[in-house]
XYZ file of C-alpha atoms in Angstrom:
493
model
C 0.000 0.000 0.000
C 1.511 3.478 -1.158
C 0.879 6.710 0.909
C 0.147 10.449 0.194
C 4.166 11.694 -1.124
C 4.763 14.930 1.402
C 7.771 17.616 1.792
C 10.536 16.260 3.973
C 12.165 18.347 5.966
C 15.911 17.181 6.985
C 14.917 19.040 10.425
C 12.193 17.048 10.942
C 14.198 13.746 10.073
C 16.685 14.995 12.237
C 14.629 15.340 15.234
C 14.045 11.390 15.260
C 16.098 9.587 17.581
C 17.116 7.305 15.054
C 18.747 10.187 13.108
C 19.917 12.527 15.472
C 23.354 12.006 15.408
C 23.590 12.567 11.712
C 25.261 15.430 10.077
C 23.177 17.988 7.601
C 24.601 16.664 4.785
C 23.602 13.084 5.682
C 20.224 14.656 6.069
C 19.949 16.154 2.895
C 20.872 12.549 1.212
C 18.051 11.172 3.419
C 15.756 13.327 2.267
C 16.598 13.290 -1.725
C 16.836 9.218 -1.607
C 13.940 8.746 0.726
C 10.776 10.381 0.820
C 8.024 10.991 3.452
C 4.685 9.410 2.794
C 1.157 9.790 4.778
C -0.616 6.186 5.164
C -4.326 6.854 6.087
C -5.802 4.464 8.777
C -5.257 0.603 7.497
C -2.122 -1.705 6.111
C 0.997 -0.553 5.530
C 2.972 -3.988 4.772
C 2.072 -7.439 5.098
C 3.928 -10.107 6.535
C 5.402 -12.361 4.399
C 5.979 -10.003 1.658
C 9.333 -9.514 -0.238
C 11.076 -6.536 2.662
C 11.235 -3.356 0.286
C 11.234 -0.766 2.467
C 12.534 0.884 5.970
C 9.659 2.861 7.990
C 10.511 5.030 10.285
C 7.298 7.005 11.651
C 6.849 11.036 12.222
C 3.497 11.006 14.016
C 0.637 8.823 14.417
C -0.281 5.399 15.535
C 1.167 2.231 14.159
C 0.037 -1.499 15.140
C 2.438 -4.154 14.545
C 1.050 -7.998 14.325
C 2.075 -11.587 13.996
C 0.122 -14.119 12.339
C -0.500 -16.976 14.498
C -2.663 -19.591 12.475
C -5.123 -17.970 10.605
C -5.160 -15.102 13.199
C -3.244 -11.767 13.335
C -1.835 -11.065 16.522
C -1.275 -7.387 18.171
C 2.317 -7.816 19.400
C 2.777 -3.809 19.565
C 0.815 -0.510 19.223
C 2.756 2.709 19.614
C 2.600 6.418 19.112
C 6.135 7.252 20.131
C 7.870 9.120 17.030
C 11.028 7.889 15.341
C 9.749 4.094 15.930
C 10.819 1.963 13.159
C 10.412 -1.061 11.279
C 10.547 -2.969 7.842
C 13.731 -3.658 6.009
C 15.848 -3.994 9.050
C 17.694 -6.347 7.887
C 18.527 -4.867 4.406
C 22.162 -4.475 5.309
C 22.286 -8.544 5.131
C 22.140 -8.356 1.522
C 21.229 -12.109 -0.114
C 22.498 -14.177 2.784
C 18.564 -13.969 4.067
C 15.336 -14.023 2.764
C 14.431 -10.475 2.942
C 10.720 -10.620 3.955
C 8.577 -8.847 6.606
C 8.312 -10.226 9.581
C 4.843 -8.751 10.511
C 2.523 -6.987 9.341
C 2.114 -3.229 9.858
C -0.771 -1.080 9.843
C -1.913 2.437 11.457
C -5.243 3.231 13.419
C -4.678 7.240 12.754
C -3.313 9.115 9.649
C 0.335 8.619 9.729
C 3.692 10.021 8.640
C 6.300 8.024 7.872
C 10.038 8.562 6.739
C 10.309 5.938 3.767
C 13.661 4.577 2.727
C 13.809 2.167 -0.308
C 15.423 -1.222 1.214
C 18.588 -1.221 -1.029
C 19.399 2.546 -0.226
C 19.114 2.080 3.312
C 21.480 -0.867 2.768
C 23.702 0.960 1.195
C 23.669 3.685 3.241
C 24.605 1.392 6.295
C 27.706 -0.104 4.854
C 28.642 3.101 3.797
C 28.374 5.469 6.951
C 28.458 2.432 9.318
C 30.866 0.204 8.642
C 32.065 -1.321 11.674
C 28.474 -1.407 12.876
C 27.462 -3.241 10.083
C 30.037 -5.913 10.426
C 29.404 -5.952 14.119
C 25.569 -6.689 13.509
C 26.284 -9.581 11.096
C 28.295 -10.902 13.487
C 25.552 -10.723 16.060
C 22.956 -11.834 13.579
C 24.850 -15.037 12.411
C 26.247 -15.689 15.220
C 23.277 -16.245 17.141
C 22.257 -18.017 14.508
C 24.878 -20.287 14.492
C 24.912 -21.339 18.567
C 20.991 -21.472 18.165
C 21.456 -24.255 15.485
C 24.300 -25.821 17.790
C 22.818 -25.581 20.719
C 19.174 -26.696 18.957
C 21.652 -29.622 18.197
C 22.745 -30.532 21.440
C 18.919 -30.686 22.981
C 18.356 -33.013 20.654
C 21.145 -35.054 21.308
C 20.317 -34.614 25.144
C 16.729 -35.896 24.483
C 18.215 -38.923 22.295
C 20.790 -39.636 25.048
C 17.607 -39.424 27.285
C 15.443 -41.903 25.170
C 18.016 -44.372 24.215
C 18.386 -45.024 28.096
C 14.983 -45.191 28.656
C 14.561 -47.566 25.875
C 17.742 -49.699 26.830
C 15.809 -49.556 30.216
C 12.398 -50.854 28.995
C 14.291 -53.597 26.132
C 15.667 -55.490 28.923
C 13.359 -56.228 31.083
C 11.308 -58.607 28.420
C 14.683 -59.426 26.923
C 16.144 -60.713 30.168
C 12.680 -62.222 30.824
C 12.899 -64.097 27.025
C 16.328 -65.546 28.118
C 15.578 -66.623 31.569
C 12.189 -68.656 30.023
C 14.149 -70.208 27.017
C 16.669 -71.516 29.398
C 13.745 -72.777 31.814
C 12.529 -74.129 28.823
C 15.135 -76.330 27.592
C 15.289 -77.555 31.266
C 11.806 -78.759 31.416
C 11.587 -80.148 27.567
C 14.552 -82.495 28.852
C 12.497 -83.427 32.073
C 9.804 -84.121 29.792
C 11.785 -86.406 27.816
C 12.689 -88.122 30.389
C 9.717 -88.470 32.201
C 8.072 -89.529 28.340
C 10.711 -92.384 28.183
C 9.796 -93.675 31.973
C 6.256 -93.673 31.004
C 7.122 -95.423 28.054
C 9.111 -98.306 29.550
C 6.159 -99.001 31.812
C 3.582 -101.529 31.161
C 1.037 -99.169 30.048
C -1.063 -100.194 27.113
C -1.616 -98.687 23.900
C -4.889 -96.668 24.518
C -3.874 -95.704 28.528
C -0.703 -93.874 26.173
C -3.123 -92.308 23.600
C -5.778 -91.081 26.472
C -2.578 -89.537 27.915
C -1.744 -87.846 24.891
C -5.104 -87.277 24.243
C -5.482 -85.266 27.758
C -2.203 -83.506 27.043
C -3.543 -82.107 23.826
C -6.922 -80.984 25.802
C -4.309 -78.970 28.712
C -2.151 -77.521 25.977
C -5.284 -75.430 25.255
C -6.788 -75.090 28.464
C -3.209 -73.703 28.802
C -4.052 -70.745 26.358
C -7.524 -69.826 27.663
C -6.313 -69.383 31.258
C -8.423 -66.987 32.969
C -7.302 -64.247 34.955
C -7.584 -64.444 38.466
C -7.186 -61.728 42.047
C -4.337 -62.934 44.256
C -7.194 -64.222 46.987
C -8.711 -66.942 44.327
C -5.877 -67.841 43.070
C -4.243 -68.442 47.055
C -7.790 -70.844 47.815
C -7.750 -72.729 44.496
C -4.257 -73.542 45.511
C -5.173 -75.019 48.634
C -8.146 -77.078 47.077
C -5.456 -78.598 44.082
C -3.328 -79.411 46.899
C -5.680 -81.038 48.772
C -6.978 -82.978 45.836
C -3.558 -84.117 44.830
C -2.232 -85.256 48.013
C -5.324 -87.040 48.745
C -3.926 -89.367 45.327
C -0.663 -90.367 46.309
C 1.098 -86.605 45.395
C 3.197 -85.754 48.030
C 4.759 -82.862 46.561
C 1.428 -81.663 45.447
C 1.820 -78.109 46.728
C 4.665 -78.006 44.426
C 2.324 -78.574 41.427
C -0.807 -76.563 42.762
C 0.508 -73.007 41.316
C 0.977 -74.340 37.861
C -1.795 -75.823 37.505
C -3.573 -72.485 38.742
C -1.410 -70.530 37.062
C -2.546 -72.329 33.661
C -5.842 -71.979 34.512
C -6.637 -75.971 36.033
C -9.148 -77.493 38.909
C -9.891 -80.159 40.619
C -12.586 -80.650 37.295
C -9.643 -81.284 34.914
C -7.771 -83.654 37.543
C -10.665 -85.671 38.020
C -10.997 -86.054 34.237
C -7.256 -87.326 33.987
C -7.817 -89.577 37.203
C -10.563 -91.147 35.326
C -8.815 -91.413 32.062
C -5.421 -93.237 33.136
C -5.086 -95.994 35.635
C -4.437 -95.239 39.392
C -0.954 -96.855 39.307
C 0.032 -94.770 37.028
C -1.789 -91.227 38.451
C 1.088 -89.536 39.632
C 3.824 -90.488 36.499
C 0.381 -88.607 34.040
C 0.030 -85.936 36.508
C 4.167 -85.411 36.702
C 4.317 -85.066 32.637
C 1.386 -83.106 32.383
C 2.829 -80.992 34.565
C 6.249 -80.369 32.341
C 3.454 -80.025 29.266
C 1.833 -77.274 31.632
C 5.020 -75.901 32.381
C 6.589 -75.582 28.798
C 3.496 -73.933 27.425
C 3.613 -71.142 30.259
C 6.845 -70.663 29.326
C 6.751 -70.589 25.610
C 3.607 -67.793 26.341
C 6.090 -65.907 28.531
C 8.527 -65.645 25.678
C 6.257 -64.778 23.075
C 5.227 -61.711 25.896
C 8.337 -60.940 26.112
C 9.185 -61.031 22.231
C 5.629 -59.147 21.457
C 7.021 -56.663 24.472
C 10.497 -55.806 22.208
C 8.776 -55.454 18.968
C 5.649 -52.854 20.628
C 9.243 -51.272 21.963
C 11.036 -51.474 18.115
C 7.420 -50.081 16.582
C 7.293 -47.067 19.241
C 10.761 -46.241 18.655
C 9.959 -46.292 14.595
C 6.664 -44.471 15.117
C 8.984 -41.979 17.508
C 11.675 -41.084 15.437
C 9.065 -41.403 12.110
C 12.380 -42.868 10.421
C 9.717 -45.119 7.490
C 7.527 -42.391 7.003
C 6.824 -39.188 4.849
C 7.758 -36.092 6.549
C 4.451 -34.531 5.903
C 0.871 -36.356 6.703
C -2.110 -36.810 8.206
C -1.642 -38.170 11.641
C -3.298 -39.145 14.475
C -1.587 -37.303 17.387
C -2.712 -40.114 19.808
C -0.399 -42.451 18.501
C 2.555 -40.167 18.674
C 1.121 -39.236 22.170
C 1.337 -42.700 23.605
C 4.725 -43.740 21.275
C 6.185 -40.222 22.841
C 5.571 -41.429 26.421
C 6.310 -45.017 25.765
C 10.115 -43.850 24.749
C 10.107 -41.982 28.188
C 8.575 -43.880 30.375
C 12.172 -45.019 31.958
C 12.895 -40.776 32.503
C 8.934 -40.726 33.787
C 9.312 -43.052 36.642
C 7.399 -45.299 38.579
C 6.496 -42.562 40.930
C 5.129 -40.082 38.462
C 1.100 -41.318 37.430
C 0.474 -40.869 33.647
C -3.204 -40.153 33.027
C -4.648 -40.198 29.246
C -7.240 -38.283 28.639
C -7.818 -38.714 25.216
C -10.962 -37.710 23.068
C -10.732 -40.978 20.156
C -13.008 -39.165 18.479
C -11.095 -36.700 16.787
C -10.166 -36.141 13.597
C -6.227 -37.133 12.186
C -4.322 -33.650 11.396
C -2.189 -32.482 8.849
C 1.541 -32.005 10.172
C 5.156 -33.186 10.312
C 4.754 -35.796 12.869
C 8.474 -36.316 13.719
C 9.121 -32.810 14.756
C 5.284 -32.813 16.706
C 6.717 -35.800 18.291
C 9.954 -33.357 19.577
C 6.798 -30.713 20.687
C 5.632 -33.740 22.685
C 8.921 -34.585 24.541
C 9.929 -31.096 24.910
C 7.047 -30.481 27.030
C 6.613 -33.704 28.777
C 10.346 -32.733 29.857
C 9.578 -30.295 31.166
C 6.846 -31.163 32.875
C 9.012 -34.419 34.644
C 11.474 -31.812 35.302
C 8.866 -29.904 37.523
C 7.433 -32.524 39.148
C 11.118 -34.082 40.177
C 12.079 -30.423 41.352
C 8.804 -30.769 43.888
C 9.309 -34.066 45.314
C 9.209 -36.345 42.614
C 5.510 -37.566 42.895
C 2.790 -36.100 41.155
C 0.475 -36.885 38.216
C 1.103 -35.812 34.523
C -2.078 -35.885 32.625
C -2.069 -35.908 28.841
C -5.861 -34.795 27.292
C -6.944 -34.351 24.090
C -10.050 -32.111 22.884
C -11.913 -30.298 19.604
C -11.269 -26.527 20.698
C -13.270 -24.100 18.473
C -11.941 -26.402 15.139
C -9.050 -26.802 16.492
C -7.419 -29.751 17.986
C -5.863 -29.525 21.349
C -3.542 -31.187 23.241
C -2.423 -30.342 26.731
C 0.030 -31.091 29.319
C -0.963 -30.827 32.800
C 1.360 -31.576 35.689
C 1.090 -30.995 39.742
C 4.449 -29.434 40.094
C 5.625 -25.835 41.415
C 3.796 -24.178 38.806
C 5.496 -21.262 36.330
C 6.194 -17.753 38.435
C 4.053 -15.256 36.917
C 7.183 -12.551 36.764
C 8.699 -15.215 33.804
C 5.785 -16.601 32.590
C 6.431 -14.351 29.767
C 10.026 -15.594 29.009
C 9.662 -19.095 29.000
C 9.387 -19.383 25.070
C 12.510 -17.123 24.532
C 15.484 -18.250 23.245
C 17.809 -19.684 26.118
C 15.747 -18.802 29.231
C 15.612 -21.463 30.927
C 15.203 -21.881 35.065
C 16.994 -25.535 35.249
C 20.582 -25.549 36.678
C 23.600 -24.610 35.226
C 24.402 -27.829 32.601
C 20.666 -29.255 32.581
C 19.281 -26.973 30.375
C 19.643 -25.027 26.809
C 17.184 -22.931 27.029
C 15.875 -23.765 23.507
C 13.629 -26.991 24.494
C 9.931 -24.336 24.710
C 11.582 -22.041 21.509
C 12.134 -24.748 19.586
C 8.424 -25.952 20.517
C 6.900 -22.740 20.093
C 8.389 -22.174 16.481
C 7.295 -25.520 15.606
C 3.828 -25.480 16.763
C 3.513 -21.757 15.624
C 5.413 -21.097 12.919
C 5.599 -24.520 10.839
C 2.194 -25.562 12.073
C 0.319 -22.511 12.393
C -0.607 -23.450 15.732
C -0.722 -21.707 18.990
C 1.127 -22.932 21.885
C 0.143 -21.688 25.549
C 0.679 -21.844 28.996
C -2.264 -21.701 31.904
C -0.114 -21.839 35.513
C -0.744 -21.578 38.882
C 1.137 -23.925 41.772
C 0.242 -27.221 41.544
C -1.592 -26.922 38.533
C 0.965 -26.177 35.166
C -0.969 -26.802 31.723
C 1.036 -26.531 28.356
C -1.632 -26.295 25.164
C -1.000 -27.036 22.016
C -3.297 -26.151 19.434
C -3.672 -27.229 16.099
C -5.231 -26.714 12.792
C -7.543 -29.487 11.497
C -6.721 -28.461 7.795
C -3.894 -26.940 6.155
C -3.043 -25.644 2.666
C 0.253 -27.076 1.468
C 3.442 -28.066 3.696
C 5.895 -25.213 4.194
C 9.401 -25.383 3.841
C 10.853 -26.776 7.327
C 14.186 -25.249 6.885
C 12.346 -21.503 6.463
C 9.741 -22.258 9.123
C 12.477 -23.405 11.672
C 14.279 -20.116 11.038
C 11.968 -17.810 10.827
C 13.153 -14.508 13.193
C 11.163 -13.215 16.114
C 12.171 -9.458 15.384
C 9.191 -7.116 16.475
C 11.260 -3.947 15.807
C 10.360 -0.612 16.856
């Protein structure tokens, strides 16, 4: 949007802050390669658009905004004079994209010094040299230990969820190597108890009733039910009873299989009355191995089934077989996020899920929602620890005015209203010295807000800290990640 071209006055340009130090003939080229214009009340600039010119305002009212999703958000509205904004960044030539970082518009009619992008970078190397090459410096350089230090979170929260899934691997994996060993064990006393039973003068059909029965326990086996501690304790004692009222002296060595694999007194008297008496306890001794092996073999496949849910989370973590941008459904990132950090959660932190099923998949790079995800359940560990170490961290999902929310609650300290507005700057953090970059809630926020077009929140009082993340339910096209993930916060004025 062009203004209303007016006089300019080097006087008057010289009586802005800005300018004020500048000599009359650096004035007088101001004036002849600039111009003054007068916006009336509405846009000036758009964010977004390709940076052509440097504002720097006389009198009036200007309003500078963000967009955050499909909204525009205030982030500044000023009257002072000599407030600027626009091409700051002109003097960086091609080395950025030179775009606006927010949109500017005024409420009043407005005066504004206007500076054609390339002059003003021209003018900078020119009378400022040494300022210039000190604000590159500054620029790139905190560009450059952003993206290292970005780099070392995210080896921090890989160091974090490698341990926690070495952690949660060997538990089923130790379990898998203690059964097959177990195992082997009882397929050789089965063996051998098969070749006593075979020796014996038992008679064709006594052997194939046995097998018969073993067949039958093998998938009783399978279809065990599940029982409290307090039935399974009394239909110990009744097994015993039966079984050392039949010659079984070590009965109450067999009783908690036979539970276990979901057996009663019902099935023994079935085998009692298919086999002969003399041979009872040699049936009741293999059936017992075949009882034995198959609890074992369904303790391995557990344990197998455990480390391949464990291999899928990590896949469905780090999104390493998928396409960078898709639909998703955030509850499966939600539970494959807290699965890779349930060994940093704990045993004395409660997860709670409260998750609406009924919502819709979204559009979105689910790898780097997935960082989002550990970021703030980080954080919200990290809070909890700090105030004791117990509490509850409840995940919920919800539709939010067509948008899709998900939110982090926790029961720790809470967030101190006096930096409850610096937690999403770059490197504020409140961990120790060495626990924390200070990039874990900026790199969130950018991702959510900027690549996403999402807002991210925070509600806090003590004992009750909620982190919101809300998303889109449609989106136009994918956006570059490196752009989005480098986008500048600069709200100059």
């Amino acid at each position: 949007m062009s203004g209303q071209l007016m006089p300019c006055s080097p006087g008057e340009i010289g009586s802005l802050f800005l300018f004020e130090k500048l000599t009359p003939e650096q004035l007088g080229r101001l004036c002849s390669e600039g111009r003054v214009e007068l916006f009336q009340p509405g846009p000036v600039y758009t964010e977004g658009d390709p940076a052509t010119c440097f504002f720097a305002m006389i009198e009036g009212t200007v309003v500078l905004s963000r967009r955050v999703g499909g909204d525009d958000v205030e982030v500044t509205r000023t009257s002072q004079r000599g407030v600027y904004a626009g091409a700051m960044q002109a003097y960086l030539g091609d080395r950025v994209r030179q775009a606006y970082n927010n949109s500017m518009r005024v409420t009043e009619p407005t005066r504004f010094f206007v500076l054609p992008a390339d002059t003003f970078a021209a003018i900078m190397s020119e009378w400022f040299p040494m300022a210039v090459h000190l604000l590159e410096g500054l620029f790139f350089g905190s560009k450059n230990i952003q993206a290292t230090v970005g780099q070392r979170e995210r080896l921090l929260a890989l160091g974090s969820l490698s341990a926690g899934l070495t952690h949660e691997l060997n538990n089923p994996a130790a379990a898998a190597v203690r059964a097959t060993s177990t195992l082997r064990e009882r397929v050789a006393k089965m063996r051998h108890k098969l070749a006593v039973i075979a020796e014996g003068p038992f008679s064709r059909d006594a052997l194939a009733g046995l097998i018969e029965i073993q067949e039958r326990t093998a998938e009783r086996v399978a279809k065990a039910p599940s029982l409290s501690p307090l039935e399974a304790s009394d239909r110990e004692d009744t097994l015993t009873e039966w079984l050392e009222d039949h010659g079984l002296d070590y009965g109450w060595q067999l009783a908690p299989t036979f539970v276990q694999a979901g057996l009663d007194v019902d099935w023994l008297e079935q085998v009692a009355a298919a086999v002969d008496e003399e041979i009872l306890p040699g049936a009741i001794g293999w059936l017992n191995y075949t009882v034995e092996t198959e609890l074992l073999m369904t303790e391995i496949e557990d344990s197998t089934t455990r480390i391949s849910q464990l291999v899928d989370a990590a896949k469905q973590y780090s999104q390493l077989d998928r396409a960078p941008y898709r639909v998703v459904d955030v509850h499966e990132l939600l539970d494959s996020t807290l699965l890779m950090l349930s060994g940093k959660i704990g045993s004395r932190i409660q997860v709670v899920k409260e998750y609406d099923r009924t919502l819709p998949p979204v559009p979105g790079y689910p790898a780097e929602l997935n960082q989002v995800w550990t970021n703030l359940i980080d954080n919200a560990v990290c809070a909890i620890n700090g105030a004791g170490g117990e509490g509850t961290l409840t995940v919920r999902t919800a539709l939010d005015h067509e948008r899709l929310l998900v939110e982090f609650r926790d029961t720790g300290p809470g967030v101190p209203q006096e930096i409850k507005s610096s937690i999403f700057d770059p490197f504020f953090t409140t961990k120790p010295v060495g626990q924390g970059t200070g990039l874990g809630l900026d790199i969130s926020w950018r991702i959510v807000v900027n690549k996403h077009h999402g807002t991210l929140q925070v509600e806090s009082v003590p004992g009750d800290t909620r982190f919101q993340v809300l998303l889109p339910l449609t989106a136009e096209t994918p956006e570059d990640a490196a752009s989005a993930l480098t986008t500048t916060s600069e709200e100059a004025v």
